[in-house]
Coordinates of C-alpha atoms (C1' of nucleotides) in Angstrom, one line a residue:
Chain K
X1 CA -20.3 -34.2 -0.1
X2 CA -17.5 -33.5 -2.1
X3 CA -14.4 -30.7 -1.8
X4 CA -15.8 -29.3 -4.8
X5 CA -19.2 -29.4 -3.3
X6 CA -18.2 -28.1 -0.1
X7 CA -16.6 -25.4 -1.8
X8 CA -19.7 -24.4 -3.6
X9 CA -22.1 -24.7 -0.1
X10 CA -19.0 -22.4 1.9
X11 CA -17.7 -19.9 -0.9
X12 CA -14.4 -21.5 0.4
X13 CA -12.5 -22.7 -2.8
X14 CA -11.3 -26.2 -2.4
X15 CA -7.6 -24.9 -2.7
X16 CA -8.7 -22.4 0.6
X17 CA -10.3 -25.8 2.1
X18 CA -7.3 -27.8 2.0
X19 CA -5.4 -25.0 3.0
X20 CA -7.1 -24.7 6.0
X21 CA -6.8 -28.1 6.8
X22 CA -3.0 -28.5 6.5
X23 CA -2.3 -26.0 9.2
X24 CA -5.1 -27.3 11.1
X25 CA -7.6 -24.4 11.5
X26 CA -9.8 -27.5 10.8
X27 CA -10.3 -30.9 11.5
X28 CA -9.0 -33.7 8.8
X29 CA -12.6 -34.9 7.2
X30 CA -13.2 -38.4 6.4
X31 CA -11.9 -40.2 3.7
X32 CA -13.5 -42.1 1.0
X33 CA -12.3 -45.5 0.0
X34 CA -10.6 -43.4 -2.6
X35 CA -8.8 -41.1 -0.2
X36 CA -11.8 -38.0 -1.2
X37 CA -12.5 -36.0 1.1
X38 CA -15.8 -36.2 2.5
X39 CA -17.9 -33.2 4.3
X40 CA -21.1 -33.1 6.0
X41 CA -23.0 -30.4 6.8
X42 CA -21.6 -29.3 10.1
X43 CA -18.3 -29.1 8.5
X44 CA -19.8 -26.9 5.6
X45 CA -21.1 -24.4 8.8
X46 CA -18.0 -24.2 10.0
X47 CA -16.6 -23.0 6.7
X48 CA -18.8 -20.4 6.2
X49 CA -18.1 -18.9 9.2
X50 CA -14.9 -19.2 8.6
X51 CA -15.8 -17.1 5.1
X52 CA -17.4 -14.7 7.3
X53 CA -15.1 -14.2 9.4
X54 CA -12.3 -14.2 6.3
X55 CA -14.4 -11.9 4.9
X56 CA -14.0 -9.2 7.2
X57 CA -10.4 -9.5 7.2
X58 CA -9.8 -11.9 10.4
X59 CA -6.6 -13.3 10.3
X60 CA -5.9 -17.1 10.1
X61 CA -4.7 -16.8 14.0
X62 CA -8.0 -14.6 14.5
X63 CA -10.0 -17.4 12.7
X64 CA -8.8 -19.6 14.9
X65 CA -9.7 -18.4 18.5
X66 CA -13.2 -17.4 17.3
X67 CA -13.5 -20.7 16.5
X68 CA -12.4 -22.0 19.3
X69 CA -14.7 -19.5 21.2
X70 CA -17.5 -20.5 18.6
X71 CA -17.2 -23.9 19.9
X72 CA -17.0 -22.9 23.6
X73 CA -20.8 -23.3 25.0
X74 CA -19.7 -21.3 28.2
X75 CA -17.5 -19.0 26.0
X76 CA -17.4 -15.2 28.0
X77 CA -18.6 -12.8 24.9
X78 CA -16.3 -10.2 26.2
X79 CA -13.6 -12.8 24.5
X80 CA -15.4 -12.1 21.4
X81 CA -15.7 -8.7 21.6
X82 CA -12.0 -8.0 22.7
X83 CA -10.6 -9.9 19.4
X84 CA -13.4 -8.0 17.0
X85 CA -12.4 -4.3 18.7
X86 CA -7.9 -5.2 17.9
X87 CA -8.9 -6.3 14.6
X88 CA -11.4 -3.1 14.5
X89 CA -8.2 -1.2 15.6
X90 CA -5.8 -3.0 13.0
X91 CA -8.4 -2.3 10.2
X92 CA -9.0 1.5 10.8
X93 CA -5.2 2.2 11.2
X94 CA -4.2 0.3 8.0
X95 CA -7.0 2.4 6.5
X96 CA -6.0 5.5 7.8
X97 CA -2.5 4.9 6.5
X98 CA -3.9 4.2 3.4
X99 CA -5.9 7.3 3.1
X100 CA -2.7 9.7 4.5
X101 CA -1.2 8.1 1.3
X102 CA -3.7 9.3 -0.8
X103 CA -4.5 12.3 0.7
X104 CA -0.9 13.3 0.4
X105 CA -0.8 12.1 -3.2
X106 CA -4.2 13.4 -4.4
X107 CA -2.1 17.2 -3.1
X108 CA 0.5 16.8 -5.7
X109 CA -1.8 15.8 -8.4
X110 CA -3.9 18.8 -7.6
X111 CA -0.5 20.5 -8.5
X112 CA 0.3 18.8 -11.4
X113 CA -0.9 20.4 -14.9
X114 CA -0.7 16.4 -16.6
X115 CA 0.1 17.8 -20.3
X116 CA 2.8 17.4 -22.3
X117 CA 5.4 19.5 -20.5
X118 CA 8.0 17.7 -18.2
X119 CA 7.3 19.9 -15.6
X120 CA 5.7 18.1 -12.5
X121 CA 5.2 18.6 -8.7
X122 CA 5.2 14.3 -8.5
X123 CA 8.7 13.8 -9.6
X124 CA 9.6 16.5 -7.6
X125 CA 8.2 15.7 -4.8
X126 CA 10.1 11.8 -4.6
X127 CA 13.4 13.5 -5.8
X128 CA 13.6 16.5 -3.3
X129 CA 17.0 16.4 -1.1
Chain D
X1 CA 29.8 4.7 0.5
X2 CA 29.9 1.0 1.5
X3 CA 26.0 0.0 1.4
X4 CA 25.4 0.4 4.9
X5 CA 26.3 4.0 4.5
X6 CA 24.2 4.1 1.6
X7 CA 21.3 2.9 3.3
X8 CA 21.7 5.4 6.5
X9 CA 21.7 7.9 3.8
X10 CA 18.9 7.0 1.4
X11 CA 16.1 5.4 4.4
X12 CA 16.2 1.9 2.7
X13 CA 17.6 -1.3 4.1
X14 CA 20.7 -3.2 3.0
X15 CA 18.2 -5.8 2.4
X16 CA 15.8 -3.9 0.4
X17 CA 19.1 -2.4 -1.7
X18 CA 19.9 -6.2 -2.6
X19 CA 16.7 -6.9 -3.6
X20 CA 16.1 -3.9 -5.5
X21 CA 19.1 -4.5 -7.5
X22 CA 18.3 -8.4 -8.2
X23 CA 15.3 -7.9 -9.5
X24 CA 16.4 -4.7 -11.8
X25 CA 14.7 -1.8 -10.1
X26 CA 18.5 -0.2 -9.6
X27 CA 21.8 -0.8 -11.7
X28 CA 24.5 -2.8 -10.1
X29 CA 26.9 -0.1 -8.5
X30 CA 30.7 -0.7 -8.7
X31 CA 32.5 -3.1 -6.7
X32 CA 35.8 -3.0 -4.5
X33 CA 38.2 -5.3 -4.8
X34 CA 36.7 -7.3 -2.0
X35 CA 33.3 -7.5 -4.2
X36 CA 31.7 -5.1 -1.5
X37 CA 29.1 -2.7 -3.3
X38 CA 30.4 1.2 -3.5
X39 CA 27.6 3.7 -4.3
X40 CA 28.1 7.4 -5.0
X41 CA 25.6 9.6 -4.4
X42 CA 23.8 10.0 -7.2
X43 CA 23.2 6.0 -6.0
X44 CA 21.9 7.2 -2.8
X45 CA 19.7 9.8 -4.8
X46 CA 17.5 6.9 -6.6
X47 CA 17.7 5.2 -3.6
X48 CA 15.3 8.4 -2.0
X49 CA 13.5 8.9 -5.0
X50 CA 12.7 5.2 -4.2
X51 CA 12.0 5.1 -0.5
X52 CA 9.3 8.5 -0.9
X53 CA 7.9 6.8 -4.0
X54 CA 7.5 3.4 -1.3
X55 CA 6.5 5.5 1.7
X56 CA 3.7 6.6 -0.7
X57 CA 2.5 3.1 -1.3
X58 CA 3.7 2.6 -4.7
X59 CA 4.8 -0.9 -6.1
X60 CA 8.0 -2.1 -7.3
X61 CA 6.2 -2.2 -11.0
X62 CA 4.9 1.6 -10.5
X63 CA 8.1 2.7 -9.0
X64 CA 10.2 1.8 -12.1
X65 CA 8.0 3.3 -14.2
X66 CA 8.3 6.2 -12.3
X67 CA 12.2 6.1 -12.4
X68 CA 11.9 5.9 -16.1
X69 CA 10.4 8.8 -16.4
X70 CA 11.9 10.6 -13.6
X71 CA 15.2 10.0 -15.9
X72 CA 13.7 11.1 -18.9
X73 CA 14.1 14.3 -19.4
X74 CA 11.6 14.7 -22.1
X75 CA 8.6 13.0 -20.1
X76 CA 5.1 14.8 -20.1
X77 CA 3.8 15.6 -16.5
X78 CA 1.2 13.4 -17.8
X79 CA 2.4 10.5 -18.0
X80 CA 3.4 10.6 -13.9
X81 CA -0.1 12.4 -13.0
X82 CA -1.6 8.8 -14.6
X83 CA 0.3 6.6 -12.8
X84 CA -0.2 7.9 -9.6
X85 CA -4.1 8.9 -10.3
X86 CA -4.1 5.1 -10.8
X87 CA -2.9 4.6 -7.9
X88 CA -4.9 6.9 -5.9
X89 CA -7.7 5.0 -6.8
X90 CA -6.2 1.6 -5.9
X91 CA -5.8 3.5 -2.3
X92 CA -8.8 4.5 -2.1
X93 CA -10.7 1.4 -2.8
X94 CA -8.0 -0.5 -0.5
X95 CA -9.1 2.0 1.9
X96 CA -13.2 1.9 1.8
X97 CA -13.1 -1.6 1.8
X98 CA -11.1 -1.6 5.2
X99 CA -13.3 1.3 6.5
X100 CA -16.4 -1.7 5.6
X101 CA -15.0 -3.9 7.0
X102 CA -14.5 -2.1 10.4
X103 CA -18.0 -0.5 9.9
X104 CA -19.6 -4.0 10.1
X105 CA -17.6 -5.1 12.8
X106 CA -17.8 -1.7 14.9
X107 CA -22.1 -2.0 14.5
X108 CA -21.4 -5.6 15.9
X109 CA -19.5 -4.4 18.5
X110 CA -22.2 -2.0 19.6
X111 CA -24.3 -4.8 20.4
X112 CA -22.3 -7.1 22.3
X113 CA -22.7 -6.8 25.7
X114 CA -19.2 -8.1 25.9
X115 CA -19.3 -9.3 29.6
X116 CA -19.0 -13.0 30.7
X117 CA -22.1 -14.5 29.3
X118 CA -22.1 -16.5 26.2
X119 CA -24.3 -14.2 24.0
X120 CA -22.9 -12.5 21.1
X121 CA -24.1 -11.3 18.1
X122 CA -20.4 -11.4 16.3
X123 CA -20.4 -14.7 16.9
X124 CA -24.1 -14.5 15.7
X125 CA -23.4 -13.3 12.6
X126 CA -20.6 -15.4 11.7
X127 CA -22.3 -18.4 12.5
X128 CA -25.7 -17.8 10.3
X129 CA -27.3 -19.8 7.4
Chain Y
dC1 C1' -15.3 -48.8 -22.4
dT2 C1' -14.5 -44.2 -23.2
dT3 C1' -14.7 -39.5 -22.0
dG4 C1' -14.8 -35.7 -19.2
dA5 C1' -15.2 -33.8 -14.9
dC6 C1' -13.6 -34.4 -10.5
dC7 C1' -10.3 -35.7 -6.9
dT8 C1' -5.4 -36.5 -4.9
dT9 C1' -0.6 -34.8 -3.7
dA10 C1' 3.4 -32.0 -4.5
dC11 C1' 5.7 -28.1 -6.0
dC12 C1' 6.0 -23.2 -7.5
dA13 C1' 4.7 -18.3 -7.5
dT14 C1' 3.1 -14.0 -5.7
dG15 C1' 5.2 -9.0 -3.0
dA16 C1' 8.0 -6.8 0.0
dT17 C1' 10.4 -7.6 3.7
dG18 C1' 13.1 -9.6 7.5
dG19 C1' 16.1 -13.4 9.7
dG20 C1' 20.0 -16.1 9.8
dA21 C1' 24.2 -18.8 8.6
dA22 C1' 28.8 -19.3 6.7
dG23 C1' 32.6 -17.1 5.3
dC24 C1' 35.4 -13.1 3.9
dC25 C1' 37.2 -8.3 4.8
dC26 C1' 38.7 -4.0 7.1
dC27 C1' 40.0 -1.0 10.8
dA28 C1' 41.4 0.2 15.3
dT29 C1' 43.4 -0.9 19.4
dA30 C1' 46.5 -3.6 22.5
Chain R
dT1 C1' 51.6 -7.6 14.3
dA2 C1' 47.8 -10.0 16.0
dT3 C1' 43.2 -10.0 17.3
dG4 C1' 38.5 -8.7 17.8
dG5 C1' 34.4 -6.7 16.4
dG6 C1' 31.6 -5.1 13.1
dG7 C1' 30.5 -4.9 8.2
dC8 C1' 30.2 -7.1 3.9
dT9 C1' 29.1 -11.2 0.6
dT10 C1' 25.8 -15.0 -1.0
dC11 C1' 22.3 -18.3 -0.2
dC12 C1' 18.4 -20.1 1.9
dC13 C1' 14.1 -19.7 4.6
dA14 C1' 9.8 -17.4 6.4
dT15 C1' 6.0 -14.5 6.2
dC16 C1' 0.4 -14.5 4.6
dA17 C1' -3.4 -16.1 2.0
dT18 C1' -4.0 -17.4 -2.3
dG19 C1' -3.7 -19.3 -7.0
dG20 C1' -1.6 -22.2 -10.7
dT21 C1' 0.0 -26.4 -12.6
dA22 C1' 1.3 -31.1 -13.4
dA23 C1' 1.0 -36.1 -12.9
dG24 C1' -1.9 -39.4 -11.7
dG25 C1' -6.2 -41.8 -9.7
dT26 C1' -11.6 -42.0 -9.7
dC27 C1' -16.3 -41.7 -10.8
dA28 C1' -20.4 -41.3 -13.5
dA29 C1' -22.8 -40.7 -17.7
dG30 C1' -23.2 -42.1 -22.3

DNA sequence: CTTGACCTTACCATGATGGGAAGCCCCATA
DNA sequence: TATGGGGCTTCCCATCATGGTAAGGTCAAG
């Protein structure tokens, strides 16, 4: 199998694939004679957990010790759990920073009439001493 | 003000100051005779308007569209309430998709035993077809 | 054999920020 | 007056995950 195939069985783009090759989150695949890349279907597993995992916003370094857990038969699942409830952690406070933001945005806009008139709440808000 | 001074004052690095001016955002300021930056503080002024605008989320693009119209005295309130109802929106959908991703992972959590046997269902889910 | 689709590597870019090095400058204190 | 420490300058590099592009090799179908 192909990059481009691989790609297509994974939902990893072949730019994502080599990627993740080059800082070693995976193994180098065989070669063809004509230095192609070459994927089985074991390695196509792997990259679709890696998508998972990608998908709900594991880091790279994340990725990497759930795979290495992944790959550990007598893995503890608390090791598992302990890396899902940081990232849970990371994930509802960037959230919640996000939605202060807009919380303390959608206020001012309440406040501002939006018509012609140069008059608004917004602006004076960022420019206050 | 040496730009030290100016960034005690205003909340935004030396670095960032630098940067904002190399890429347009703020004018040059004067220079001493050593080439050192001098800002009054009309300087450090922007430079506030800036950091609350940043603090808020905004980007560099948004943020000088927002300068432009801060300084223009004829602006419609309009104009401001669009971009930042823009980018309340762009919040808000950074936001949910966080709180999804942390929703999936928390009901995964739930169901992981998390103790020293191998068993997950994180790992589970990762890993299937 | 040609053509088009695929692959390879290598480099560049993003956005906002920080780190660091090499060298110059300014002020206060000994 | 000399010196030391801290601040300033520019320039380059790194982050993180991803995409783009260019130059060149390869493969398969017609």
């Amino acid at each position: 199998m192909n990059i481009g195939e691989a790609s297509k069985a994974s939902g990893v783009s072949a730019k994502m694939i080599r990627y993740y090759e080059s800082i070693g989150l995976i193994r180098p695949p065989e070669r063809s004679a004509a230095s192609y890349r070459i994927y089985c279907d074991n390695e196509v597993h792997t990259l679709r957990f890696i998508r998972r995992a990608r998908d709900l916003g594991f880091s790279v370094a994340q990725m990497s010790a759930l795979l290495a857990l992944w790959q550990d038969r007598s893995r503890a699942s608390a090791d598992v759990k302990s890396i899902a409830v940081q990232h849970i952690e990371d994930l509802e406070r960037k959230a919640e920073a996000l939605r202060a933001m807009s919380d303390t945005l959608k206020h001012l806009v309440q406040h501002c009439h939006g018509d012609d008139r140069p008059d608004c709440p917004i602006i004076a808000e960022f420019e206050k001493g």
